[in-house]
């Protein structure tokens, strides 16, 4: 009888120790799973924000170009080494420029009359965009590109280049 009692008494601490070790490993694995999931969520959120900014910036520019798609009113220029999309509008027989460009990580817009003397620093911030370029391909095709890890580009066919509407 004594040997059986001795066996039961030594078995209980071992079972308790095994249960505690198992519980410890389950808790540690749960913590690592939560930490890993949080990191994955953070990466997905960053990619979604960058994608949103790129797509929104391209959509904004697309709408501005479509509003000003008249003969000889859309061009790409270099101002102080920065590619600038220049949209010219006519109001009361005077010409006004809308300059869209990317400077210091911001998409900016500057609306002014021709020869106003305003600089690119005077433009209004639209949204965060790391870098952007504009390029005229031929007479009637505008290529707008955003850069970054998930950079995108947009091709806009200008109807005004084909003798469109005034």
Short mmCIF file of N, CA and C in Angstrom, two decimals:
data_model
loop_
_atom_site.label_atom_id
_atom_site.label_comp_id
_atom_site.label_asym_id
_atom_site.label_seq_id
_atom_site.Cartn_x
_atom_site.Cartn_y
_atom_site.Cartn_z
N UNK A 1 0.80 -1.19 0.00
CA UNK A 1 0.00 0.00 0.00
C UNK A 1 0.85 1.27 0.00
N UNK A 2 1.92 1.23 0.73
CA UNK A 2 2.76 2.42 0.82
C UNK A 2 3.37 2.77 -0.53
N UNK A 3 3.72 1.80 -1.31
CA UNK A 3 4.33 2.10 -2.59
C UNK A 3 3.31 2.76 -3.53
N UNK A 4 2.08 2.33 -3.46
CA UNK A 4 1.04 2.93 -4.29
C UNK A 4 0.77 4.37 -3.84
N UNK A 5 0.74 4.67 -2.58
CA UNK A 5 0.55 6.01 -2.04
C UNK A 5 1.71 6.92 -2.46
N UNK A 6 2.91 6.39 -2.39
CA UNK A 6 4.09 7.17 -2.78
C UNK A 6 4.01 7.54 -4.27
N UNK A 7 3.57 6.62 -5.09
CA UNK A 7 3.46 6.85 -6.52
C UNK A 7 2.43 7.94 -6.81
N UNK A 8 1.29 7.97 -6.18
CA UNK A 8 0.26 8.98 -6.36
C UNK A 8 0.73 10.36 -5.89
N UNK A 9 1.48 10.43 -4.82
CA UNK A 9 1.97 11.70 -4.29
C UNK A 9 3.01 12.34 -5.21
N UNK A 10 3.85 11.57 -5.86
CA UNK A 10 4.86 12.14 -6.77
C UNK A 10 4.25 12.46 -8.13
N UNK A 11 3.17 11.82 -8.48
CA UNK A 11 2.54 12.07 -9.78
C UNK A 11 1.81 13.42 -9.81
N UNK A 12 1.23 13.85 -8.73
CA UNK A 12 0.46 15.09 -8.70
C UNK A 12 1.33 16.32 -8.98
N UNK A 13 2.50 16.48 -8.37
CA UNK A 13 3.31 17.67 -8.72
C UNK A 13 3.78 17.65 -10.18
N UNK A 14 4.02 16.47 -10.72
CA UNK A 14 4.46 16.39 -12.12
C UNK A 14 3.30 16.78 -13.04
N UNK A 15 2.09 16.33 -12.75
CA UNK A 15 0.92 16.71 -13.54
C UNK A 15 0.67 18.21 -13.45
N UNK A 16 0.80 18.76 -12.27
CA UNK A 16 0.61 20.20 -12.08
C UNK A 16 1.66 20.98 -12.86
N UNK A 17 2.92 20.54 -12.77
CA UNK A 17 4.01 21.21 -13.49
C UNK A 17 3.78 21.13 -15.00
N UNK A 18 3.38 19.96 -15.50
CA UNK A 18 3.11 19.80 -16.93
C UNK A 18 1.97 20.71 -17.37
N UNK A 19 0.92 20.80 -16.58
CA UNK A 19 -0.23 21.66 -16.89
C UNK A 19 0.20 23.12 -16.93
N UNK A 20 1.02 23.55 -15.98
CA UNK A 20 1.47 24.95 -15.93
C UNK A 20 2.38 25.28 -17.13
N UNK A 21 3.26 24.36 -17.48
CA UNK A 21 4.14 24.58 -18.64
C UNK A 21 3.31 24.67 -19.92
N UNK A 22 2.33 23.80 -20.06
CA UNK A 22 1.45 23.83 -21.22
C UNK A 22 0.66 25.14 -21.28
N UNK A 23 0.14 25.57 -20.14
CA UNK A 23 -0.58 26.84 -20.08
C UNK A 23 0.34 28.01 -20.43
N UNK A 24 1.58 27.98 -19.95
CA UNK A 24 2.56 29.03 -20.26
C UNK A 24 2.81 29.10 -21.77
N UNK A 25 3.03 27.96 -22.40
CA UNK A 25 3.27 27.94 -23.85
C UNK A 25 2.05 28.41 -24.64
N UNK A 26 0.87 28.07 -24.20
CA UNK A 26 -0.33 28.54 -24.87
C UNK A 26 -0.46 30.06 -24.75
N UNK A 27 -0.16 30.60 -23.57
CA UNK A 27 -0.23 32.05 -23.36
C UNK A 27 0.81 32.76 -24.22
N UNK A 28 2.02 32.25 -24.26
CA UNK A 28 3.08 32.86 -25.08
C UNK A 28 2.71 32.81 -26.55
N UNK A 29 2.20 31.68 -27.03
CA UNK A 29 1.83 31.59 -28.45
C UNK A 29 0.66 32.52 -28.76
N UNK A 30 -0.28 32.70 -27.83
CA UNK A 30 -1.38 33.65 -28.05
C UNK A 30 -0.86 35.07 -28.15
N UNK A 31 0.10 35.43 -27.30
CA UNK A 31 0.69 36.78 -27.33
C UNK A 31 1.41 37.00 -28.66
N UNK A 32 2.20 36.02 -29.10
CA UNK A 32 2.90 36.17 -30.37
C UNK A 32 1.93 36.25 -31.55
N UNK A 33 0.84 35.51 -31.49
CA UNK A 33 -0.17 35.57 -32.55
C UNK A 33 -0.79 36.95 -32.63
N UNK A 34 -1.11 37.54 -31.48
CA UNK A 34 -1.69 38.88 -31.46
C UNK A 34 -0.68 39.91 -31.98
N UNK A 35 0.57 39.81 -31.54
CA UNK A 35 1.60 40.75 -32.01
C UNK A 35 1.83 40.62 -33.51
N UNK A 36 1.89 39.40 -34.02
CA UNK A 36 2.07 39.19 -35.45
C UNK A 36 0.87 39.73 -36.23
N UNK A 37 -0.33 39.49 -35.73
CA UNK A 37 -1.54 40.00 -36.38
C UNK A 37 -1.57 41.51 -36.41
N UNK A 38 -1.13 42.14 -35.32
CA UNK A 38 -1.10 43.61 -35.27
C UNK A 38 -0.12 44.16 -36.30
N UNK A 39 1.01 43.51 -36.46
CA UNK A 39 2.01 43.96 -37.46
C UNK A 39 1.46 43.81 -38.87
N UNK A 40 0.80 42.70 -39.14
CA UNK A 40 0.19 42.49 -40.45
C UNK A 40 -0.87 43.55 -40.72
N UNK A 41 -1.70 43.84 -39.73
CA UNK A 41 -2.74 44.86 -39.87
C UNK A 41 -2.11 46.23 -40.15
N UNK A 42 -1.05 46.55 -39.45
CA UNK A 42 -0.36 47.84 -39.65
C UNK A 42 0.17 47.95 -41.07
N UNK A 43 0.78 46.88 -41.58
CA UNK A 43 1.30 46.90 -42.96
C UNK A 43 0.17 47.04 -43.98
N UNK A 44 -0.93 46.35 -43.76
CA UNK A 44 -2.07 46.46 -44.68
C UNK A 44 -2.62 47.88 -44.66
N UNK A 45 -2.74 48.46 -43.47
CA UNK A 45 -3.26 49.83 -43.35
C UNK A 45 -2.36 50.84 -44.07
N UNK A 46 -1.04 50.69 -43.92
CA UNK A 46 -0.11 51.59 -44.60
C UNK A 46 -0.24 51.48 -46.12
N UNK A 47 -0.34 50.24 -46.63
CA UNK A 47 -0.49 50.05 -48.07
C UNK A 47 -1.81 50.62 -48.57
N UNK A 48 -2.87 50.45 -47.80
CA UNK A 48 -4.17 50.99 -48.21
C UNK A 48 -4.14 52.52 -48.23
N UNK A 49 -3.50 53.15 -47.25
CA UNK A 49 -3.40 54.61 -47.23
C UNK A 49 -2.59 55.12 -48.41
N UNK A 50 -1.48 54.46 -48.70
CA UNK A 50 -0.65 54.89 -49.83
C UNK A 50 -1.41 54.70 -51.14
N UNK A 51 -2.11 53.59 -51.27
CA UNK A 51 -2.91 53.34 -52.47
C UNK A 51 -4.02 54.37 -52.59
N UNK A 52 -4.68 54.69 -51.48
CA UNK A 52 -5.75 55.69 -51.49
C UNK A 52 -5.21 57.04 -51.95
N UNK A 53 -4.05 57.45 -51.39
CA UNK A 53 -3.47 58.74 -51.77
C UNK A 53 -3.11 58.78 -53.26
N UNK A 54 -2.53 57.71 -53.78
CA UNK A 54 -2.16 57.68 -55.20
C UNK A 54 -3.40 57.75 -56.08
N UNK A 55 -4.39 56.93 -55.78
CA UNK A 55 -5.59 56.88 -56.61
C UNK A 55 -6.36 58.20 -56.51
N UNK A 56 -6.45 58.76 -55.32
CA UNK A 56 -7.18 60.02 -55.13
C UNK A 56 -6.48 61.16 -55.86
N UNK A 57 -5.15 61.21 -55.78
CA UNK A 57 -4.40 62.25 -56.47
C UNK A 57 -4.60 62.14 -57.99
N UNK A 58 -4.54 60.93 -58.51
CA UNK A 58 -4.73 60.75 -59.95
C UNK A 58 -6.16 61.10 -60.36
N UNK A 59 -7.12 60.76 -59.55
CA UNK A 59 -8.52 61.10 -59.84
C UNK A 59 -8.72 62.62 -59.83
N UNK A 60 -8.11 63.28 -58.85
CA UNK A 60 -8.20 64.75 -58.75
C UNK A 60 -7.64 65.40 -60.01
N UNK A 61 -6.47 64.95 -60.44
CA UNK A 61 -5.83 65.52 -61.63
C UNK A 61 -6.65 65.21 -62.88
N UNK A 62 -7.17 64.00 -62.97
CA UNK A 62 -8.01 63.63 -64.10
C UNK A 62 -9.21 64.56 -64.23
N UNK A 63 -9.87 64.83 -63.12
CA UNK A 63 -11.04 65.72 -63.15
C UNK A 63 -10.66 67.15 -63.52
N UNK A 64 -9.53 67.64 -63.00
CA UNK A 64 -9.09 68.99 -63.34
C UNK A 64 -8.77 69.09 -64.84
N UNK A 65 -8.12 68.08 -65.39
CA UNK A 65 -7.78 68.10 -66.81
C UNK A 65 -9.05 68.05 -67.66
N UNK A 66 -10.00 67.21 -67.28
CA UNK A 66 -11.24 67.10 -68.04
C UNK A 66 -12.02 68.42 -68.02
N UNK A 67 -11.95 69.15 -66.92
CA UNK A 67 -12.63 70.44 -66.83
C UNK A 67 -11.99 71.48 -67.75
N UNK A 68 -10.70 71.34 -68.01
CA UNK A 68 -9.97 72.35 -68.79
C UNK A 68 -9.49 71.82 -70.13
N UNK A 69 -10.09 70.78 -70.63
CA UNK A 69 -9.64 70.16 -71.88
C UNK A 69 -10.14 70.97 -73.08
N UNK A 70 -9.44 72.06 -73.33
CA UNK A 70 -9.73 72.91 -74.48
C UNK A 70 -8.44 73.06 -75.28
N UNK A 71 -8.55 73.41 -76.52
CA UNK A 71 -7.39 73.49 -77.40
C UNK A 71 -6.30 74.39 -76.81
N UNK A 72 -5.10 73.85 -76.74
CA UNK A 72 -3.91 74.58 -76.30
C UNK A 72 -4.00 75.07 -74.84
N UNK A 73 -4.84 74.46 -74.03
CA UNK A 73 -5.02 74.92 -72.66
C UNK A 73 -4.42 73.97 -71.63
N UNK A 74 -3.88 72.83 -72.06
CA UNK A 74 -3.26 71.86 -71.16
C UNK A 74 -1.83 71.66 -71.63
N UNK A 75 -0.88 71.86 -70.72
CA UNK A 75 0.53 71.66 -71.06
C UNK A 75 1.31 71.22 -69.83
N UNK A 76 2.52 70.73 -70.08
CA UNK A 76 3.44 70.34 -69.02
C UNK A 76 4.68 71.20 -69.14
N UNK A 77 5.09 71.80 -68.02
CA UNK A 77 6.26 72.68 -68.01
C UNK A 77 7.16 72.32 -66.84
N UNK A 78 8.38 72.80 -66.90
CA UNK A 78 9.32 72.70 -65.77
C UNK A 78 9.43 74.08 -65.14
N UNK A 79 9.14 74.17 -63.85
CA UNK A 79 9.28 75.43 -63.12
C UNK A 79 10.19 75.16 -61.93
N UNK A 80 11.32 75.82 -61.91
CA UNK A 80 12.32 75.62 -60.85
C UNK A 80 12.69 74.14 -60.71
N UNK A 81 12.77 73.43 -61.84
CA UNK A 81 13.16 72.02 -61.83
C UNK A 81 12.05 71.07 -61.41
N UNK A 82 10.84 71.56 -61.27
CA UNK A 82 9.71 70.74 -60.84
C UNK A 82 8.74 70.60 -62.01
N UNK A 83 8.34 69.35 -62.34
CA UNK A 83 7.35 69.19 -63.40
C UNK A 83 5.99 69.74 -62.95
N UNK A 84 5.40 70.57 -63.78
CA UNK A 84 4.15 71.26 -63.44
C UNK A 84 3.14 71.02 -64.56
N UNK A 85 1.94 70.66 -64.16
CA UNK A 85 0.83 70.58 -65.11
C UNK A 85 0.16 71.94 -65.13
N UNK A 86 0.14 72.55 -66.31
CA UNK A 86 -0.42 73.91 -66.45
C UNK A 86 -1.74 73.83 -67.21
N UNK A 87 -2.78 74.32 -66.55
CA UNK A 87 -4.11 74.38 -67.15
C UNK A 87 -4.48 75.85 -67.28
N UNK A 88 -4.77 76.29 -68.49
CA UNK A 88 -5.07 77.69 -68.75
C UNK A 88 -6.58 77.84 -68.91
N UNK A 89 -7.13 78.85 -68.25
CA UNK A 89 -8.56 79.14 -68.35
C UNK A 89 -8.74 80.59 -68.76
N UNK A 90 -9.83 80.85 -69.46
CA UNK A 90 -10.11 82.22 -69.90
C UNK A 90 -11.36 82.70 -69.17
N UNK A 91 -11.21 83.82 -68.43
CA UNK A 91 -12.33 84.45 -67.73
C UNK A 91 -12.33 85.93 -68.07
N UNK A 92 -13.42 86.43 -68.58
CA UNK A 92 -13.55 87.86 -68.93
C UNK A 92 -12.36 88.34 -69.76
N UNK A 93 -12.04 87.59 -70.78
CA UNK A 93 -10.98 87.93 -71.73
C UNK A 93 -9.58 87.95 -71.10
N UNK A 94 -9.42 87.45 -69.88
CA UNK A 94 -8.10 87.35 -69.25
C UNK A 94 -7.77 85.88 -69.05
N UNK A 95 -6.47 85.56 -69.17
CA UNK A 95 -6.02 84.19 -69.01
C UNK A 95 -5.54 83.96 -67.57
N UNK A 96 -5.96 82.83 -67.01
CA UNK A 96 -5.56 82.43 -65.65
C UNK A 96 -4.95 81.03 -65.73
N UNK A 97 -3.92 80.81 -64.92
CA UNK A 97 -3.24 79.53 -64.89
C UNK A 97 -3.60 78.78 -63.62
N UNK A 98 -3.83 77.49 -63.78
CA UNK A 98 -3.90 76.57 -62.64
C UNK A 98 -2.70 75.67 -62.76
N UNK A 99 -1.79 75.77 -61.81
CA UNK A 99 -0.59 74.95 -61.82
C UNK A 99 -0.77 73.84 -60.79
N UNK A 100 -0.58 72.60 -61.22
CA UNK A 100 -0.67 71.45 -60.33
C UNK A 100 0.70 70.78 -60.33
N UNK A 101 1.23 70.54 -59.14
CA UNK A 101 2.58 70.02 -59.02
C UNK A 101 2.76 69.37 -57.66
N UNK A 102 3.88 68.67 -57.51
CA UNK A 102 4.21 68.03 -56.25
C UNK A 102 5.49 68.67 -55.71
N UNK A 103 5.41 69.18 -54.48
CA UNK A 103 6.57 69.84 -53.87
C UNK A 103 6.57 69.52 -52.38
N UNK A 104 7.72 69.10 -51.87
CA UNK A 104 7.89 68.78 -50.45
C UNK A 104 6.90 67.72 -49.97
N UNK A 105 6.63 66.73 -50.80
CA UNK A 105 5.75 65.64 -50.41
C UNK A 105 4.28 65.97 -50.42
N UNK A 106 3.92 67.09 -51.01
CA UNK A 106 2.52 67.52 -51.07
C UNK A 106 2.11 67.77 -52.52
N UNK A 107 0.93 67.34 -52.87
CA UNK A 107 0.33 67.73 -54.13
C UNK A 107 -0.22 69.13 -53.91
N UNK A 108 0.15 70.06 -54.78
CA UNK A 108 -0.24 71.46 -54.60
C UNK A 108 -0.93 72.00 -55.84
N UNK A 109 -1.70 73.05 -55.63
CA UNK A 109 -2.36 73.74 -56.73
C UNK A 109 -2.20 75.24 -56.52
N UNK A 110 -1.87 75.93 -57.60
CA UNK A 110 -1.72 77.38 -57.57
C UNK A 110 -2.57 77.96 -58.70
N UNK A 111 -3.53 78.79 -58.33
CA UNK A 111 -4.39 79.45 -59.32
C UNK A 111 -4.01 80.93 -59.32
N UNK A 112 -3.62 81.44 -60.49
CA UNK A 112 -3.19 82.84 -60.57
C UNK A 112 -3.36 83.34 -62.00
N UNK A 113 -3.35 84.67 -62.14
CA UNK A 113 -3.38 85.20 -63.50
C UNK A 113 -1.97 85.14 -64.07
N UNK A 114 -1.89 85.10 -65.38
CA UNK A 114 -0.58 84.98 -66.02
C UNK A 114 0.28 86.19 -65.67
N UNK A 115 1.51 85.93 -65.30
CA UNK A 115 2.43 87.00 -64.97
C UNK A 115 2.21 87.60 -63.59
N UNK A 116 1.57 86.87 -62.69
CA UNK A 116 1.28 87.41 -61.35
C UNK A 116 2.53 87.48 -60.49
N UNK A 117 3.54 86.70 -60.82
CA UNK A 117 4.76 86.71 -60.03
C UNK A 117 4.71 85.76 -58.83
N UNK A 118 3.64 85.01 -58.68
CA UNK A 118 3.55 84.05 -57.58
C UNK A 118 4.50 82.89 -57.82
N UNK A 119 5.07 82.36 -56.75
CA UNK A 119 6.00 81.24 -56.86
C UNK A 119 5.30 79.94 -56.45
N UNK A 120 5.97 78.82 -56.73
CA UNK A 120 5.39 77.52 -56.39
C UNK A 120 5.15 77.37 -54.88
N UNK A 121 5.92 78.07 -54.07
CA UNK A 121 5.74 78.01 -52.62
C UNK A 121 4.38 78.59 -52.19
N UNK A 122 3.77 79.38 -53.05
CA UNK A 122 2.49 80.02 -52.73
C UNK A 122 1.29 79.10 -52.98
N UNK A 123 1.53 77.92 -53.52
CA UNK A 123 0.44 77.01 -53.85
C UNK A 123 -0.25 76.45 -52.62
N UNK A 124 -1.48 76.00 -52.82
CA UNK A 124 -2.29 75.44 -51.75
C UNK A 124 -2.06 73.92 -51.69
N UNK A 125 -1.86 73.40 -50.47
CA UNK A 125 -1.68 71.96 -50.29
C UNK A 125 -3.01 71.25 -50.55
N UNK A 126 -2.94 70.19 -51.35
CA UNK A 126 -4.12 69.39 -51.64
C UNK A 126 -4.10 68.10 -50.81
N UNK A 127 -3.01 67.35 -50.91
CA UNK A 127 -2.89 66.11 -50.16
C UNK A 127 -1.45 65.62 -50.18
N UNK A 128 -1.13 64.66 -49.33
CA UNK A 128 0.20 64.07 -49.28
C UNK A 128 0.42 63.15 -50.47
N UNK A 129 1.47 63.43 -51.22
CA UNK A 129 1.90 62.56 -52.32
C UNK A 129 3.42 62.68 -52.35
N UNK A 130 4.15 61.56 -52.19
CA UNK A 130 5.61 61.66 -52.11
C UNK A 130 6.25 62.31 -53.33
N UNK A 131 5.84 61.89 -54.51
CA UNK A 131 6.43 62.44 -55.74
C UNK A 131 5.49 62.17 -56.89
N UNK A 132 5.51 63.07 -57.87
CA UNK A 132 4.63 62.95 -59.02
C UNK A 132 5.32 63.55 -60.24
N UNK A 133 5.03 62.99 -61.41
CA UNK A 133 5.58 63.55 -62.63
C UNK A 133 4.48 63.64 -63.69
N UNK A 134 4.67 64.58 -64.60
CA UNK A 134 3.74 64.81 -65.71
C UNK A 134 4.54 64.75 -67.00
N UNK A 135 3.95 64.16 -68.04
CA UNK A 135 4.64 64.07 -69.32
C UNK A 135 3.61 64.08 -70.44
N UNK A 136 3.84 64.92 -71.43
CA UNK A 136 3.00 64.91 -72.62
C UNK A 136 3.61 63.91 -73.60
N UNK A 137 2.81 62.97 -74.03
CA UNK A 137 3.24 61.99 -75.02
C UNK A 137 2.51 62.34 -76.30
N UNK A 138 3.25 62.90 -77.21
CA UNK A 138 2.62 63.39 -78.43
C UNK A 138 1.82 64.65 -78.15
N UNK A 139 0.86 64.91 -79.01
CA UNK A 139 0.09 66.15 -78.90
C UNK A 139 -1.10 66.02 -77.95
N UNK A 140 -1.63 64.80 -77.81
CA UNK A 140 -2.88 64.69 -77.07
C UNK A 140 -2.91 63.59 -76.02
N UNK A 141 -1.77 63.19 -75.49
CA UNK A 141 -1.75 62.16 -74.45
C UNK A 141 -0.92 62.64 -73.27
N UNK A 142 -1.55 62.71 -72.11
CA UNK A 142 -0.91 63.16 -70.89
C UNK A 142 -0.69 61.96 -69.98
N UNK A 143 0.55 61.80 -69.53
CA UNK A 143 0.88 60.71 -68.60
C UNK A 143 1.19 61.34 -67.24
N UNK A 144 0.46 60.90 -66.22
CA UNK A 144 0.65 61.37 -64.85
C UNK A 144 1.07 60.15 -64.04
N UNK A 145 2.18 60.27 -63.31
CA UNK A 145 2.70 59.14 -62.55
C UNK A 145 2.96 59.55 -61.11
N UNK A 146 2.52 58.69 -60.18
CA UNK A 146 2.87 58.86 -58.77
C UNK A 146 3.95 57.84 -58.45
N UNK A 147 4.81 58.19 -57.53
CA UNK A 147 5.90 57.31 -57.16
C UNK A 147 5.71 56.86 -55.72
N UNK A 148 6.51 55.93 -55.32
CA UNK A 148 6.42 55.36 -53.99
C UNK A 148 6.47 53.86 -54.15
N UNK A 149 6.23 53.17 -53.06
CA UNK A 149 6.31 51.71 -53.09
C UNK A 149 5.27 51.13 -54.06
N UNK A 150 4.10 51.74 -54.09
CA UNK A 150 3.04 51.26 -54.97
C UNK A 150 2.62 52.37 -55.93
N UNK A 151 3.60 52.93 -56.65
CA UNK A 151 3.32 54.01 -57.57
C UNK A 151 2.37 53.58 -58.68
N UNK A 152 1.61 54.52 -59.15
CA UNK A 152 0.63 54.26 -60.20
C UNK A 152 0.79 55.33 -61.27
N UNK A 153 0.19 55.08 -62.43
CA UNK A 153 0.19 56.11 -63.46
C UNK A 153 -1.16 56.13 -64.15
N UNK A 154 -1.39 57.24 -64.81
CA UNK A 154 -2.66 57.48 -65.49
C UNK A 154 -2.35 58.07 -66.85
N UNK A 155 -3.01 57.59 -67.88
CA UNK A 155 -2.90 58.16 -69.22
C UNK A 155 -4.22 58.84 -69.55
N UNK A 156 -4.15 60.10 -69.91
CA UNK A 156 -5.35 60.87 -70.27
C UNK A 156 -5.25 61.30 -71.73
N UNK A 157 -6.21 60.90 -72.52
CA UNK A 157 -6.29 61.33 -73.91
C UNK A 157 -7.03 62.66 -73.94
N UNK A 158 -6.35 63.69 -74.42
CA UNK A 158 -6.96 65.02 -74.48
C UNK A 158 -7.78 65.13 -75.75
N UNK A 159 -9.04 65.40 -75.61
CA UNK A 159 -9.91 65.56 -76.78
C UNK A 159 -9.56 66.83 -77.53
N UNK A 160 -9.05 67.82 -76.82
CA UNK A 160 -8.71 69.09 -77.47
C UNK A 160 -7.56 68.93 -78.44
N UNK A 161 -6.70 67.94 -78.23
CA UNK A 161 -5.58 67.70 -79.14
C UNK A 161 -6.04 67.21 -80.49
N UNK A 162 -7.27 66.71 -80.56
CA UNK A 162 -7.81 66.19 -81.82
C UNK A 162 -8.77 67.20 -82.44
N UNK A 163 -8.65 68.45 -82.08
CA UNK A 163 -9.59 69.44 -82.58
C UNK A 163 -10.92 69.34 -81.87
N UNK A 164 -10.86 69.08 -80.57
CA UNK A 164 -12.06 68.89 -79.74
C UNK A 164 -12.89 70.16 -79.65
N UNK A 165 -13.42 70.43 -78.52
CA UNK A 165 -14.35 71.55 -78.34
C UNK A 165 -13.67 72.74 -77.71
N UNK A 166 -14.26 73.87 -77.87
CA UNK A 166 -13.76 75.13 -77.30
C UNK A 166 -14.64 75.54 -76.17
#
